[in-house]
Amino acid sequence: MKTLSKFYFLLIVTIFNQSCAKKHNDVLDYETVIQKSAAQYSEMNKAIHPQINNKNFIPRTIRNNAIRLVNLYDWTSGFYAGSIWYLNFLTEDEKWKHLALEYTKKLDTIKYWEGNHDVGFIMECSYGNAVKKTASKAFDSVIVQTAKSLSTRFHPKAGIIQSWDASKKWNCPVIIDNMMNLELLFNATKISGDSTYYDIAVSHANKTLENHFRPDNSSYHVLNYDTENGTILNRNTHQGLADDSAWARGQAWGLYGFTVCYRETKNPKYLNQAIKIADYIKNHPNLPKDNIPYWDYNAPASDETPRDASAAAITASALYELSTFTKEDSNEYKSFADEIMQSLSSPTYFADKGTNANFLLKHSVGSIPHGVEIDVPLNYADYYFLEALYRYKNLK
């Protein structure tokens, strides 16, 4: 009897130890990931910094097996500076701060650009992060002036910010990505005290909530508006599989954008929408086991179908923030984000030092319908991965 009791005791101890080991292995080793990220971007800096005074000086992706540099008017131009800011936040190494300031200040003239809605991406990722670290009225004024430029694309009668300029295909296209530019407007109101920017952001968020989502809480990519009365003329895609499909990065933009809107307004309808999108992503039957989505949730599930690490990184970052606003489901969303980050930090997606043109993440997709940036690194994948890593660290 004693022998049997001892057997069961040892069995319980073994199961407990295995369980603890599994839990330990499931914890993201963020310090190691931070070190590897810093080492990789040190190599990146060595490779590209000599180009900083050229027209094209910002690393975006790989093309023809070589790094592709873009100029400050490319919609992705703020992500490299933003990634360097996050390396500064994560490592507290001042060398990254100096480098981030250098690349941030190169984007100064964007504050006057009225020709693109993506100025929110460009300036919030660079100057927006600079404001967090460096108190400067000059930086504050850049945010406000950029918001003023962005506001010129607002159509009061329709209540939306126009994305791209009019074309033969669309009268006034508004893409789900535009939710990511609202943070700039919210910050401009906090800096200036002028509620105009806040009101525009809220109006755009409300119209997006009203018009962009299907009953299953997936999002259309492009809506075509009549600017005089706000009528929806068409619902299409530009980068997704089909007009009625769920383009993976678009779902991530929506999740992130409505989480930000709740943070800035505390309006529960934005939180509810963010939760609905998170649940759509988490419970999608076509989501691979490693939680890195195919480029479109309606794309065929196969080993040949490209994944989109950028969509996964954006989703993880948004989920970490969302988990701070939800009480009952907080651990669920954080755990889902942890699982995504575990996958992105694995050798399958995280590049070895000196490879992948010195970008962090492999296997992202720009636009399959246009045949560009398929299964390549992308600077915004790295940016949101580092932001997610920072948020993970601060939730510990």
PDB file of C-alpha atoms in Angstrom, residues 209-359:
ATOM      1  CA  LEU A 209     -17.988  51.322 -37.664  1.00  0.00           C
ATOM      2  CA  GLU A 210     -21.283  51.930 -39.431  1.00  0.00           C
ATOM      3  CA  ASN A 211     -20.260  51.009 -42.952  1.00  0.00           C
ATOM      4  CA  HIS A 212     -17.085  48.936 -43.142  1.00  0.00           C
ATOM      5  CA  PHE A 213     -18.070  45.739 -41.306  1.00  0.00           C
ATOM      6  CA  ARG A 214     -20.001  42.663 -42.311  1.00  0.00           C
ATOM      7  CA  PRO A 215     -22.331  40.701 -39.991  1.00  0.00           C
ATOM      8  CA  ASP A 216     -19.470  38.328 -39.067  1.00  0.00           C
ATOM      9  CA  ASN A 217     -17.352  41.378 -38.020  1.00  0.00           C
ATOM     10  CA  SER A 218     -14.873  41.036 -40.843  1.00  0.00           C
ATOM     11  CA  SER A 219     -14.042  44.217 -42.727  1.00  0.00           C
ATOM     12  CA  TYR A 220     -14.195  45.324 -46.320  1.00  0.00           C
ATOM     13  CA  HIS A 221     -10.977  46.903 -47.533  1.00  0.00           C
ATOM     14  CA  VAL A 222     -12.186  49.822 -49.684  1.00  0.00           C
ATOM     15  CA  LEU A 223     -15.438  51.776 -49.485  1.00  0.00           C
ATOM     16  CA  ASN A 224     -16.291  54.278 -52.188  1.00  0.00           C
ATOM     17  CA  TYR A 225     -18.235  57.275 -50.826  1.00  0.00           C
ATOM     18  CA  ASP A 226     -20.361  60.015 -52.293  1.00  0.00           C
ATOM     19  CA  THR A 227     -18.835  63.007 -50.531  1.00  0.00           C
ATOM     20  CA  GLU A 228     -22.030  65.079 -50.721  1.00  0.00           C
ATOM     21  CA  ASN A 229     -24.348  62.753 -48.838  1.00  0.00           C
ATOM     22  CA  GLY A 230     -22.191  59.924 -47.473  1.00  0.00           C
ATOM     23  CA  THR A 231     -23.815  57.239 -49.622  1.00  0.00           C
ATOM     24  CA  ILE A 232     -21.739  54.108 -50.158  1.00  0.00           C
ATOM     25  CA  LEU A 233     -21.248  53.665 -53.893  1.00  0.00           C
ATOM     26  CA  ASN A 234     -19.164  50.480 -53.810  1.00  0.00           C
ATOM     27  CA  ARG A 235     -17.541  48.042 -51.396  1.00  0.00           C
ATOM     28  CA  ASN A 236     -14.356  46.558 -52.840  1.00  0.00           C
ATOM     29  CA  THR A 237     -10.903  45.260 -52.097  1.00  0.00           C
ATOM     30  CA  HIS A 238      -7.552  46.491 -53.360  1.00  0.00           C
ATOM     31  CA  GLN A 239      -5.118  44.109 -51.725  1.00  0.00           C
ATOM     32  CA  GLY A 240      -7.359  41.244 -50.652  1.00  0.00           C
ATOM     33  CA  LEU A 241      -8.454  38.051 -52.382  1.00  0.00           C
ATOM     34  CA  ALA A 242     -11.914  39.327 -53.345  1.00  0.00           C
ATOM     35  CA  ASP A 243     -14.316  42.156 -52.566  1.00  0.00           C
ATOM     36  CA  ASP A 244     -16.107  40.005 -49.989  1.00  0.00           C
ATOM     37  CA  SER A 245     -13.000  38.363 -48.477  1.00  0.00           C
ATOM     38  CA  ALA A 246     -11.190  39.240 -45.257  1.00  0.00           C
ATOM     39  CA  TRP A 247      -7.762  40.625 -46.151  1.00  0.00           C
ATOM     40  CA  ALA A 248      -5.591  39.683 -43.169  1.00  0.00           C
ATOM     41  CA  ARG A 249      -3.749  42.945 -42.634  1.00  0.00           C
ATOM     42  CA  GLY A 250      -6.999  44.865 -43.018  1.00  0.00           C
ATOM     43  CA  GLN A 251      -8.525  42.957 -40.102  1.00  0.00           C
ATOM     44  CA  ALA A 252      -5.448  43.807 -38.030  1.00  0.00           C
ATOM     45  CA  TRP A 253      -5.700  47.514 -38.914  1.00  0.00           C
ATOM     46  CA  GLY A 254      -9.313  47.526 -37.753  1.00  0.00           C
ATOM     47  CA  LEU A 255      -8.516  45.792 -34.466  1.00  0.00           C
ATOM     48  CA  TYR A 256      -5.665  48.172 -33.718  1.00  0.00           C
ATOM     49  CA  GLY A 257      -7.581  51.287 -34.786  1.00  0.00           C
ATOM     50  CA  PHE A 258     -10.684  50.662 -32.701  1.00  0.00           C
ATOM     51  CA  THR A 259      -8.563  49.751 -29.682  1.00  0.00           C
ATOM     52  CA  VAL A 260      -6.875  53.158 -30.000  1.00  0.00           C
ATOM     53  CA  CYS A 261     -10.257  54.860 -30.381  1.00  0.00           C
ATOM     54  CA  TYR A 262     -11.448  53.305 -27.129  1.00  0.00           C
ATOM     55  CA  ARG A 263      -8.256  54.362 -25.365  1.00  0.00           C
ATOM     56  CA  GLU A 264      -8.714  57.962 -26.469  1.00  0.00           C
ATOM     57  CA  THR A 265     -12.498  58.315 -26.055  1.00  0.00           C
ATOM     58  CA  LYS A 266     -13.542  55.571 -23.595  1.00  0.00           C
ATOM     59  CA  ASN A 267     -16.613  55.060 -25.785  1.00  0.00           C
ATOM     60  CA  PRO A 268     -17.654  51.417 -25.190  1.00  0.00           C
ATOM     61  CA  LYS A 269     -18.857  50.920 -28.758  1.00  0.00           C
ATOM     62  CA  TYR A 270     -15.249  51.112 -29.946  1.00  0.00           C
ATOM     63  CA  LEU A 271     -14.146  48.575 -27.346  1.00  0.00           C
ATOM     64  CA  ASN A 272     -16.991  46.275 -28.345  1.00  0.00           C
ATOM     65  CA  GLN A 273     -15.942  46.467 -31.993  1.00  0.00           C
ATOM     66  CA  ALA A 274     -12.297  45.753 -31.135  1.00  0.00           C
ATOM     67  CA  ILE A 275     -13.409  42.695 -29.155  1.00  0.00           C
ATOM     68  CA  LYS A 276     -15.552  41.478 -32.044  1.00  0.00           C
ATOM     69  CA  ILE A 277     -12.639  41.784 -34.462  1.00  0.00           C
ATOM     70  CA  ALA A 278     -10.271  40.041 -32.035  1.00  0.00           C
ATOM     71  CA  ASP A 279     -12.718  37.177 -31.649  1.00  0.00           C
ATOM     72  CA  TYR A 280     -13.169  36.958 -35.421  1.00  0.00           C
ATOM     73  CA  ILE A 281      -9.415  36.593 -35.872  1.00  0.00           C
ATOM     74  CA  LYS A 282      -8.849  34.255 -32.930  1.00  0.00           C
ATOM     75  CA  ASN A 283     -11.671  31.884 -33.810  1.00  0.00           C
ATOM     76  CA  HIS A 284     -11.328  31.882 -37.587  1.00  0.00           C
ATOM     77  CA  PRO A 285     -11.379  28.298 -38.882  1.00  0.00           C
ATOM     78  CA  ASN A 286      -8.733  29.149 -41.476  1.00  0.00           C
ATOM     79  CA  LEU A 287      -6.201  30.496 -38.954  1.00  0.00           C
ATOM     80  CA  PRO A 288      -3.114  28.234 -39.010  1.00  0.00           C
ATOM     81  CA  LYS A 289      -2.063  26.464 -35.816  1.00  0.00           C
ATOM     82  CA  ASP A 290       0.892  28.814 -35.298  1.00  0.00           C
ATOM     83  CA  ASN A 291      -1.526  31.811 -35.409  1.00  0.00           C
ATOM     84  CA  ILE A 292       0.281  33.521 -38.297  1.00  0.00           C
ATOM     85  CA  PRO A 293      -2.521  34.106 -40.824  1.00  0.00           C
ATOM     86  CA  TYR A 294      -2.563  33.497 -44.506  1.00  0.00           C
ATOM     87  CA  TRP A 295      -2.453  36.781 -46.427  1.00  0.00           C
ATOM     88  CA  ASP A 296      -6.256  36.657 -46.619  1.00  0.00           C
ATOM     89  CA  TYR A 297      -8.485  34.695 -44.235  1.00  0.00           C
ATOM     90  CA  ASN A 298     -10.398  33.365 -47.242  1.00  0.00           C
ATOM     91  CA  ALA A 299      -7.277  32.245 -49.099  1.00  0.00           C
ATOM     92  CA  PRO A 300      -6.806  28.480 -49.563  1.00  0.00           C
ATOM     93  CA  ALA A 301      -5.294  26.758 -46.543  1.00  0.00           C
ATOM     94  CA  SER A 302      -2.130  25.157 -47.882  1.00  0.00           C
ATOM     95  CA  ASP A 303       1.614  25.115 -47.417  1.00  0.00           C
ATOM     96  CA  GLU A 304       1.952  27.126 -50.639  1.00  0.00           C
ATOM     97  CA  THR A 305      -0.344  29.966 -49.512  1.00  0.00           C
ATOM     98  CA  PRO A 306       1.749  32.922 -48.318  1.00  0.00           C
ATOM     99  CA  ARG A 307       1.516  33.895 -44.654  1.00  0.00           C
ATOM    100  CA  ASP A 308       1.536  37.506 -43.479  1.00  0.00           C
ATOM    101  CA  ALA A 309       3.796  38.064 -40.486  1.00  0.00           C
ATOM    102  CA  SER A 310       3.010  41.787 -40.641  1.00  0.00           C
ATOM    103  CA  ALA A 311      -0.688  41.120 -40.001  1.00  0.00           C
ATOM    104  CA  ALA A 312       0.271  38.880 -37.083  1.00  0.00           C
ATOM    105  CA  ALA A 313       2.590  41.492 -35.543  1.00  0.00           C
ATOM    106  CA  ILE A 314      -0.045  44.250 -35.803  1.00  0.00           C
ATOM    107  CA  THR A 315      -2.617  41.926 -34.260  1.00  0.00           C
ATOM    108  CA  ALA A 316      -0.336  40.968 -31.367  1.00  0.00           C
ATOM    109  CA  SER A 317       0.451  44.582 -30.541  1.00  0.00           C
ATOM    110  CA  ALA A 318      -3.244  45.503 -30.612  1.00  0.00           C
ATOM    111  CA  LEU A 319      -4.191  42.502 -28.480  1.00  0.00           C
ATOM    112  CA  TYR A 320      -1.748  43.476 -25.739  1.00  0.00           C
ATOM    113  CA  GLU A 321      -3.360  46.883 -25.465  1.00  0.00           C
ATOM    114  CA  LEU A 322      -6.859  45.436 -25.767  1.00  0.00           C
ATOM    115  CA  SER A 323      -6.111  43.091 -22.854  1.00  0.00           C
ATOM    116  CA  THR A 324      -5.614  46.117 -20.595  1.00  0.00           C
ATOM    117  CA  PHE A 325      -9.176  47.310 -21.318  1.00  0.00           C
ATOM    118  CA  THR A 326     -11.034  44.013 -20.904  1.00  0.00           C
ATOM    119  CA  LYS A 327     -11.612  42.473 -17.493  1.00  0.00           C
ATOM    120  CA  GLU A 328     -13.218  39.090 -18.136  1.00  0.00           C
ATOM    121  CA  ASP A 329     -11.246  38.306 -21.306  1.00  0.00           C
ATOM    122  CA  SER A 330      -7.968  40.028 -20.418  1.00  0.00           C
ATOM    123  CA  ASN A 331      -5.930  36.839 -20.041  1.00  0.00           C
ATOM    124  CA  GLU A 332      -7.495  35.353 -23.159  1.00  0.00           C
ATOM    125  CA  TYR A 333      -6.344  38.198 -25.390  1.00  0.00           C
ATOM    126  CA  LYS A 334      -2.939  38.455 -23.764  1.00  0.00           C
ATOM    127  CA  SER A 335      -2.412  34.707 -24.116  1.00  0.00           C
ATOM    128  CA  PHE A 336      -3.386  34.863 -27.782  1.00  0.00           C
ATOM    129  CA  ALA A 337      -0.890  37.682 -28.317  1.00  0.00           C
ATOM    130  CA  ASP A 338       1.762  35.665 -26.459  1.00  0.00           C
ATOM    131  CA  GLU A 339       1.183  32.716 -28.772  1.00  0.00           C
ATOM    132  CA  ILE A 340       1.545  34.927 -31.838  1.00  0.00           C
ATOM    133  CA  MET A 341       4.762  36.419 -30.483  1.00  0.00           C
ATOM    134  CA  GLN A 342       6.136  32.966 -29.701  1.00  0.00           C
ATOM    135  CA  SER A 343       5.644  32.021 -33.340  1.00  0.00           C
ATOM    136  CA  LEU A 344       7.078  35.275 -34.680  1.00  0.00           C
ATOM    137  CA  SER A 345      10.130  34.865 -32.420  1.00  0.00           C
ATOM    138  CA  SER A 346      10.791  31.344 -33.669  1.00  0.00           C
ATOM    139  CA  PRO A 347      13.371  30.566 -36.375  1.00  0.00           C
ATOM    140  CA  THR A 348      10.522  30.087 -38.849  1.00  0.00           C
ATOM    141  CA  TYR A 349       9.767  33.827 -38.832  1.00  0.00           C
ATOM    142  CA  PHE A 350      12.606  35.580 -36.974  1.00  0.00           C
ATOM    143  CA  ALA A 351      15.737  35.944 -39.083  1.00  0.00           C
ATOM    144  CA  ASP A 352      19.236  34.965 -38.056  1.00  0.00           C
ATOM    145  CA  LYS A 353      21.683  37.832 -37.622  1.00  0.00           C
ATOM    146  CA  GLY A 354      23.005  39.130 -40.917  1.00  0.00           C
ATOM    147  CA  THR A 355      20.317  37.408 -43.017  1.00  0.00           C
ATOM    148  CA  ASN A 356      17.007  38.669 -44.431  1.00  0.00           C
ATOM    149  CA  ALA A 357      18.690  41.947 -45.485  1.00  0.00           C
ATOM    150  CA  ASN A 358      18.926  42.656 -41.729  1.00  0.00           C
ATOM    151  CA  PHE A 359      15.163  42.889 -41.221  1.00  0.00           C
TER     152      PHE A 359
END
